[in-house]
Amino acid sequence: MAVLEVKAYAKLNLSLDVLGKRPDGYHDMRMVMQTVSLSDDIRLETGTGRPLRMESNLGFLPANESNLAAAAALRLCEAAGADAGGLSIDLEKTIPVCAGLAGGSADAAAVLRGMNKLLGLGLPGERLEEIGALVGSDVPYCVRGGTVLAEGRGEILTDLPLLPHCLVVLCKPAFSVSTPELFRSLDGCRIRRRPDTAGLLAALEQGDLPGVARRMYNVFEDALPARRAQEIDAIKNVMIQHGALGASMSGTGPTVFGLFTQREAAQGAWAALKEQYPETFLAERMGNLLEQV
Ligand code: C5P
């Protein structure tokens, strides 16, 4: 038997634009993605000699192939013609679920990176990303990590200069959002405002953190019901009042994040929000993940 512990890191959208609906039912996206240190812990054990076993600290998560982590393990073995000899996956979730942080995709990506190492498959990152695309649209990015432009369904990736060092406060309101539903409501409305993605890319090239923070925007904020949008704005305002350079919603939400340069300011925002929102976290931005596992 062989054991490996891997971390699965959450992602944020520094910007998110939906360009249009495709004939295959998906949407073409243009998103600037960023990995943060908020993470789940995964323990992988191969050679158990028993059927796939999966367990998590959250009882309501599926413990079979409908969990992206298990689906990723199966896809990897299929694609590489490998046999784990019985696999056990233990998942300790910290990343909030259904929160716009790609928690499930991050777990799947960590399983791909971890199993590649554990089974000594030696697959290159691009191959792991291709296999990840079979599991979910955000998985290829989560395999790679760092600061990346994601286009197409989310699987066409271009590396960008790493976001300058900063602290990130993440705050998840109590409501949850259904991704397919939010895409549908976006289809039904005219997008009034779009992120300045070109300006954001130029700011990244210049290492200009305030320039990046100023341009963060997510078109899904426009598709939220008014009451939800107000709550998102209120959380953003708390972050800005505590010194955030900028704040935005991540993915299909509802998690809001703010970027900070000063630790005291970030801690102040964290403490102010934590009282009302138990799922509030303080994290740091992280770079490429393929170099780590
Ligand atoms: O690829 P994934 O299974 O994560 O996507 C979940 C759902 O999100 C899809 O069924 C689709 O409704 C929506 N989606 C989309 N366009 C994308 C990614 C996801 O419409 N680029």
Coordinates of C-alpha atoms and ligand atoms in Angstrom, one line a residue:
M1 CA 0.0 0.0 0.0
A2 CA 1.1 3.6 -0.7
V3 CA -0.2 6.8 0.9
L4 CA 0.1 10.4 -0.2
E5 CA -1.4 13.5 1.4
V6 CA -2.3 16.4 -1.0
K7 CA -3.8 19.8 -0.6
A8 CA -6.6 21.1 -2.9
Y9 CA -6.5 24.9 -3.2
A10 CA -9.5 27.2 -3.8
K11 CA -9.6 29.5 -6.8
L12 CA -10.9 33.0 -7.2
N13 CA -12.0 34.9 -10.3
L14 CA -10.2 38.2 -10.5
S15 CA -12.5 38.8 -13.4
L16 CA -15.2 36.8 -15.1
D17 CA -16.9 37.5 -18.4
V18 CA -19.4 35.3 -20.3
L19 CA -19.0 35.9 -24.0
G20 CA -22.0 33.8 -25.3
K21 CA -23.8 30.6 -25.3
R22 CA -22.4 27.7 -27.5
P23 CA -24.2 25.1 -29.5
D24 CA -23.1 22.4 -27.0
G25 CA -25.0 24.2 -24.2
Y26 CA -21.9 25.5 -22.4
H27 CA -20.8 29.1 -22.5
D28 CA -17.7 30.7 -23.8
M29 CA -15.9 32.4 -20.9
R30 CA -13.0 34.8 -20.4
M31 CA -11.8 34.7 -16.8
V32 CA -8.7 35.6 -14.9
M33 CA -8.2 32.9 -12.3
Q34 CA -6.1 33.0 -9.1
T35 CA -5.3 30.2 -6.6
V36 CA -5.4 31.0 -2.9
S37 CA -4.1 29.2 0.2
L38 CA -7.6 28.2 1.5
S39 CA -7.5 24.4 1.1
D40 CA -9.0 21.0 1.5
D41 CA -6.8 18.1 2.7
I42 CA -6.9 14.8 0.8
R43 CA -5.4 11.5 1.8
L44 CA -4.9 9.0 -1.0
E45 CA -4.2 5.3 -0.4
T46 CA -3.5 2.9 -3.3
G47 CA -3.2 -0.9 -3.2
T48 CA -5.9 -1.4 -0.6
G49 CA -7.2 -4.5 -2.6
R50 CA -10.7 -3.3 -2.1
P51 CA -13.3 -1.4 -4.3
L52 CA -13.0 2.4 -4.4
R53 CA -13.7 3.8 -1.0
M54 CA -14.3 7.5 -0.3
E55 CA -15.1 9.4 2.9
S56 CA -15.4 13.0 3.8
N57 CA -16.0 15.1 6.9
L58 CA -19.2 16.4 5.3
G59 CA -21.8 13.7 5.5
F60 CA -23.9 15.2 2.7
L61 CA -21.2 15.0 0.0
P62 CA -21.6 12.0 -2.3
A63 CA -19.0 9.3 -1.5
N64 CA -19.1 7.7 -5.0
E65 CA -18.2 8.6 -8.6
S66 CA -20.6 11.5 -8.6
N67 CA -18.0 13.2 -6.3
L68 CA -15.5 14.9 -8.7
A69 CA -12.6 13.6 -6.7
A70 CA -13.6 10.0 -7.3
A71 CA -14.5 10.7 -10.9
A72 CA -11.0 12.2 -11.4
A73 CA -9.3 9.1 -10.0
L74 CA -11.3 6.8 -12.3
R75 CA -10.7 9.0 -15.4
L76 CA -7.0 9.1 -14.7
C77 CA -6.7 5.3 -14.4
E78 CA -8.8 4.8 -17.5
A79 CA -6.7 7.4 -19.5
A80 CA -3.3 6.0 -18.3
G81 CA -4.3 2.4 -18.4
A82 CA -3.3 2.2 -14.8
D83 CA -4.6 0.1 -11.9
A84 CA -4.5 1.5 -8.4
G85 CA -5.1 -1.9 -6.9
G86 CA -7.9 -0.5 -4.8
L87 CA -8.1 3.2 -3.9
S88 CA -9.2 4.9 -0.8
I89 CA -9.8 8.7 -0.7
D90 CA -10.3 10.6 2.6
L91 CA -11.4 14.2 2.1
E92 CA -11.3 16.8 4.8
K93 CA -13.2 19.8 3.4
T94 CA -12.5 23.4 4.5
I95 CA -13.3 25.2 1.2
P96 CA -17.1 26.1 1.4
V97 CA -19.3 24.0 -0.9
C98 CA -21.3 25.5 -3.8
A99 CA -19.5 28.8 -3.1
G100 CA -17.9 29.9 -6.4
L101 CA -14.5 28.7 -5.2
A102 CA -14.3 25.6 -7.4
G103 CA -13.9 23.4 -4.2
G104 CA -15.0 20.2 -6.0
S105 CA -12.8 20.9 -9.0
A106 CA -9.9 21.7 -6.7
D107 CA -10.3 18.3 -5.0
A108 CA -10.5 16.5 -8.4
A109 CA -7.3 18.4 -9.6
A110 CA -5.5 17.5 -6.4
V111 CA -6.4 13.8 -6.9
L112 CA -5.1 14.0 -10.5
R113 CA -1.7 15.5 -9.4
G114 CA -1.5 13.2 -6.4
M115 CA -2.4 9.9 -8.1
N116 CA 0.0 10.8 -11.0
K117 CA 2.8 10.9 -8.4
L118 CA 1.6 8.0 -6.2
L119 CA 1.3 5.6 -9.2
G120 CA 4.5 6.9 -10.8
L121 CA 2.6 7.6 -14.0
G122 CA 4.8 10.6 -15.0
L123 CA 2.1 12.3 -17.0
P124 CA 2.9 15.9 -17.9
G125 CA 0.8 18.7 -16.6
E126 CA -1.0 19.3 -20.0
R127 CA -2.1 15.6 -20.0
L128 CA -3.5 15.9 -16.5
E129 CA -5.3 19.1 -17.6
E130 CA -6.9 17.2 -20.6
I131 CA -8.1 14.5 -18.3
G132 CA -9.4 17.1 -15.9
A133 CA -11.5 18.7 -18.7
L134 CA -13.4 15.4 -18.8
V135 CA -14.3 15.8 -15.2
G136 CA -15.4 19.5 -15.2
S137 CA -14.8 22.9 -16.8
D138 CA -12.8 24.3 -13.9
V139 CA -10.6 21.2 -13.3
P140 CA -7.9 22.0 -15.9
Y141 CA -7.2 25.3 -14.3
C142 CA -7.2 23.8 -10.8
V143 CA -4.6 21.2 -12.0
R144 CA -2.3 24.1 -13.0
G145 CA -3.0 26.9 -10.5
G146 CA -1.4 30.3 -10.2
T147 CA -2.6 33.4 -12.2
V148 CA -4.1 32.2 -15.5
L149 CA -6.4 33.4 -18.3
A150 CA -9.1 30.8 -18.9
E151 CA -11.1 30.8 -22.1
G152 CA -13.4 28.5 -24.0
R153 CA -15.4 26.4 -21.5
G154 CA -12.7 27.3 -19.1
E155 CA -10.1 24.7 -20.4
I156 CA -8.1 27.0 -22.7
L157 CA -5.4 28.3 -20.4
T158 CA -2.7 31.0 -20.8
D159 CA -0.2 31.6 -18.0
L160 CA -0.1 35.2 -16.7
P161 CA 2.4 37.0 -14.5
L162 CA 1.7 36.0 -10.9
L163 CA -0.5 38.4 -9.0
P164 CA 1.7 40.5 -6.8
H165 CA 1.9 39.2 -3.2
C166 CA -1.3 40.1 -1.3
L167 CA -3.7 38.8 1.4
V168 CA -7.2 37.8 0.6
V169 CA -10.3 37.8 2.7
L170 CA -13.0 35.5 1.6
C171 CA -16.6 35.7 2.9
K172 CA -19.4 33.3 2.0
P173 CA -23.0 34.5 2.6
A174 CA -25.4 31.9 3.8
F175 CA -27.3 31.5 0.5
S176 CA -26.2 29.1 -2.2
V177 CA -26.3 29.5 -5.9
S178 CA -27.0 26.9 -8.6
T179 CA -24.4 27.3 -11.4
P180 CA -26.7 26.1 -14.3
E181 CA -29.5 28.3 -13.0
L182 CA -27.3 31.4 -12.9
F183 CA -26.1 30.7 -16.4
R184 CA -29.7 30.5 -17.5
S185 CA -30.7 33.8 -15.9
L186 CA -27.7 35.4 -17.5
D187 CA -28.9 34.1 -20.9
G188 CA -32.2 35.9 -20.2
C189 CA -30.7 39.4 -19.5
R190 CA -28.6 41.8 -21.4
I191 CA -25.1 42.1 -19.8
R192 CA -24.9 45.8 -18.9
R193 CA -21.4 45.9 -17.6
R194 CA -18.3 43.8 -18.5
P195 CA -14.9 43.5 -16.9
D196 CA -12.0 45.4 -18.5
T197 CA -10.0 42.2 -19.0
A198 CA -7.4 43.8 -21.3
G199 CA -6.8 46.5 -18.6
L200 CA -6.5 43.8 -15.9
L201 CA -4.0 41.8 -18.0
A202 CA -1.9 45.0 -18.6
A203 CA -2.0 45.7 -14.8
L204 CA -0.7 42.2 -14.2
E205 CA 2.1 42.7 -16.7
Q206 CA 3.1 45.8 -14.8
G207 CA 2.9 44.1 -11.4
D208 CA 0.3 46.8 -10.5
L209 CA -1.8 45.3 -7.7
P210 CA -4.0 48.4 -7.2
G211 CA -4.6 48.4 -11.0
V212 CA -5.7 44.8 -10.9
A213 CA -7.9 45.3 -7.8
R214 CA -9.6 48.3 -9.4
R215 CA -10.6 46.3 -12.5
M216 CA -12.0 43.2 -10.8
Y217 CA -15.5 42.4 -11.9
N218 CA -17.8 39.4 -12.4
V219 CA -20.8 39.5 -14.8
F220 CA -22.7 37.0 -12.7
E221 CA -23.2 39.8 -10.1
D222 CA -25.7 41.3 -12.5
A223 CA -27.7 38.1 -12.8
L224 CA -28.3 37.8 -9.1
P225 CA -31.8 38.6 -7.7
A226 CA -31.8 42.2 -6.2
R227 CA -31.8 41.1 -2.6
R228 CA -28.8 38.8 -3.1
A229 CA -26.9 41.5 -5.0
Q230 CA -27.5 43.9 -2.1
E231 CA -25.9 41.4 0.3
I232 CA -22.9 40.9 -2.0
D233 CA -22.5 44.7 -2.2
A234 CA -22.7 45.1 1.6
I235 CA -19.9 42.6 2.1
K236 CA -17.8 44.3 -0.5
N237 CA -18.4 47.6 1.3
V238 CA -17.2 46.2 4.7
M239 CA -14.0 45.0 2.9
I240 CA -13.4 48.4 1.2
Q241 CA -14.0 50.2 4.5
H242 CA -11.3 48.1 6.1
G243 CA -8.8 49.0 3.4
A244 CA -9.3 46.4 0.6
L245 CA -7.8 47.6 -2.7
G246 CA -10.8 46.0 -4.4
A247 CA -13.5 43.4 -3.9
S248 CA -15.6 41.1 -6.1
M249 CA -17.7 38.0 -6.2
S250 CA -16.0 34.7 -7.3
G251 CA -17.4 32.4 -9.9
T252 CA -21.1 31.9 -9.7
G253 CA -20.9 33.1 -6.1
P254 CA -21.9 33.8 -3.6
T255 CA -18.4 34.1 -2.0
V256 CA -17.0 37.6 -2.0
F257 CA -13.3 38.3 -1.7
G258 CA -11.1 41.4 -1.2
L259 CA -7.4 42.0 -1.8
F260 CA -5.3 43.6 0.9
T261 CA -1.6 44.6 1.2
Q262 CA -1.7 45.2 5.0
R263 CA -2.2 42.2 7.4
E264 CA -3.8 44.4 10.1
A265 CA -6.4 45.7 7.5
A266 CA -7.1 42.1 6.3
Q267 CA -7.5 40.9 9.9
G268 CA -9.9 43.8 10.6
A269 CA -12.1 42.9 7.7
W270 CA -12.0 39.2 8.6
A271 CA -13.0 39.9 12.2
A272 CA -15.8 42.3 11.2
L273 CA -17.3 39.8 8.7
K274 CA -16.7 36.6 10.7
E275 CA -19.3 37.7 13.4
Q276 CA -22.1 37.6 10.8
Y277 CA -20.7 35.1 8.4
P278 CA -19.0 32.0 10.0
E279 CA -17.6 31.0 6.6
T280 CA -15.1 33.9 6.5
F281 CA -11.4 33.1 5.8
L282 CA -8.0 34.9 5.6
A283 CA -5.7 33.5 2.9
E284 CA -2.8 34.4 0.6
R285 CA -2.4 34.2 -3.1
M286 CA -0.5 31.2 -4.4
G287 CA 1.4 30.4 -7.6
N288 CA 1.6 27.4 -10.0
L289 CA 0.6 24.1 -8.3
L290 CA 2.3 21.6 -10.8
E291 CA 5.6 22.6 -9.3
Q292 CA 4.4 21.6 -5.8
V293 CA 3.3 18.0 -6.2
Ligands
C5P1 O1 -18.3 21.6 -16.6 P1 -19.1 21.6 -15.4 O2 -19.8 20.3 -15.1 O3 -18.4 22.1 -14.2 O4 -20.3 22.6 -15.6 C1 -21.5 22.7 -14.8 C2 -22.6 23.4 -15.5 O5 -22.3 24.8 -15.6 C3 -22.9 23.0 -16.9 O6 -23.8 21.9 -17.0 C4 -23.4 24.2 -17.6 O7 -24.8 24.4 -17.2 C5 -22.7 25.3 -16.9 N1 -21.5 25.8 -17.6 C6 -21.6 26.6 -18.8 N2 -20.5 27.0 -19.4 C7 -19.3 26.8 -18.9 C8 -19.1 26.0 -17.8 C9 -20.2 25.6 -17.1 O8 -22.8 26.8 -19.2 N3 -18.2 27.3 -19.6

